[in-house]
Steps between C-alpha positions, in 0.01 A plus 500: 500500500598679186165412354318679782714810464441507124127464557495783747706724261260419220204595713670825600572580135139425401378727782735778394386468140135503603563806719681676218225424250243616748683825559535552124130432453408737778730765354336463157155519652589809699651660191193426292276624776702820533477555125125438511462741788705763311283452194178523702632800689601667173158430348331635813708818478420537134130455575504755781711737286272471197180516703621810686613670178167421335305657793719808489455540125123448504454735792711770339317476169162518676607808690618675184211404270199496733569795734564874427759518778497697818422782492304464177664808349855397598628561143437874549708526820862606518573330838505124454513426872216281624371427150389156388489494120209358298418548134123453484323791337257715703205681339545864602124572475375231744831373646412146392802265475536328164669167586718361218492839322841660573580866496775638281582792739550243778718284270715803411542594870595140591751488214684802639542355853452124457753357746406746776123439464516121456758379760327432831163630379394266220768227527748419780831688501693182431316449169574645156247561225428637157176632350407555136175587326454382142206642302313245289506768228855454371505854356537622860836472672540282814544673833792368700414613851809314626730301279824308564702400197697178489451176699348485842726393783224280642434144366123545549290802392127517564300671221146634529350591163154666498286667239391848614364816346699819492424854373833473326515852354338668802221634282180663626152536354383854568170456318327213331199568281307182443290520182243259641492543878388855587460446878776739593350774284173455683684528832652827387159640414360392837778700664411803291817477288399590148719574202583874492383505135154372577236773457751782445314820407180302483636267231471126560867427436668168571189294522573144601555237230234230481626172359174322573307728266804576281501870577828693479630696792766550765637318801675739742698414814707720735830429665736674744859574405796660680821656383692227679318238294562694181871520576542127564251350254431489128124502440338342192151479353464140383222284359400134499499385225788724399355558153182700535267418215240762588564786247312748722713433809681800647618607845593817690644592840445817701395630844190698608706816551656472160253336257610427144344378178829360374394151395757233411476193277615158625817392321486120557809541716544632859483879518726676749302781672748651749508832311121524492477427873774749578331773299166433667652505847681829453679599822280284723669230707189284472194511274192306394489434127249331276545247220219510240452220244254523211374200299232425241300268722560202274542204738695301236766772504506567876838535670635544854715801586781530755687793643811313618819596679843352425817584695688785338730381225324169434581379150214575259505136385386400845215751513233236448165418649643157578725649762229683686415178677736290712721266298552130587852435623711219645617573855820296557634499852814296583634436852801307637710476814 
């Protein structure tokens, strides 16, 4: 009798132990499964987070670099309502958009109102961002359109780094006299625009230089100038190469209503001509002036000539033919939640 009871108790204990072990095993499995689900869920969230942040960053960078914004002249407007910023340069002569060439006036305008122009227009309002432009030429200072010092509060920051071109000093080429290509001079003659010194008093003055036959002469182009331009811009006569080897080379500047014979020698450095322009203009708010360049006709000593504009107050060290063309820069755009 006692044997049967002991047997039954043993069986009950074995069953209880089996049940307990099963419950422990199930608990362990459920715990491991929960951890695995948490890890998978976390990875999924990280993927969605990173993928969403990447799309936002790429889209924002495309909008800034590839479009001029809406309207295209938004940087000139005082009211920022309804504006979508873009930094792509627009050719004022044909209104052609230069994708990946960014405009310094647009950059300056964005710098002054970055948060207002970016939030909800380029990136979502719940995102934060910074933007910096680093010229490849290290002699030029970086532009920090938006900068945040210290560490970011977010654990993940998406960075879009692109190489773009930028007219970093906001220079302008008023005239370019190509020593070889004379197509523009021919266009002027077809329009009946001849140098005011040509044929004065029956004298064949300012005959055109002929490099093909090595005959000396002049190249003369006209340009329009305003008092507003003169007040905001420093104008320079520059050459490429900067050292003019032609000993006969000279230049002069005047206007048809006020001709002069005051020739100037090239100095192998940029020559500031604001005073000459101002004297030629007199009291006129706008005027058409002419730049005349004389050379010997020796093709081995030919040189190109620029009349270039630099923003008023530009350091003389930066008055260089190099800066008349857009400079390569690194466009660094950072975005995080």
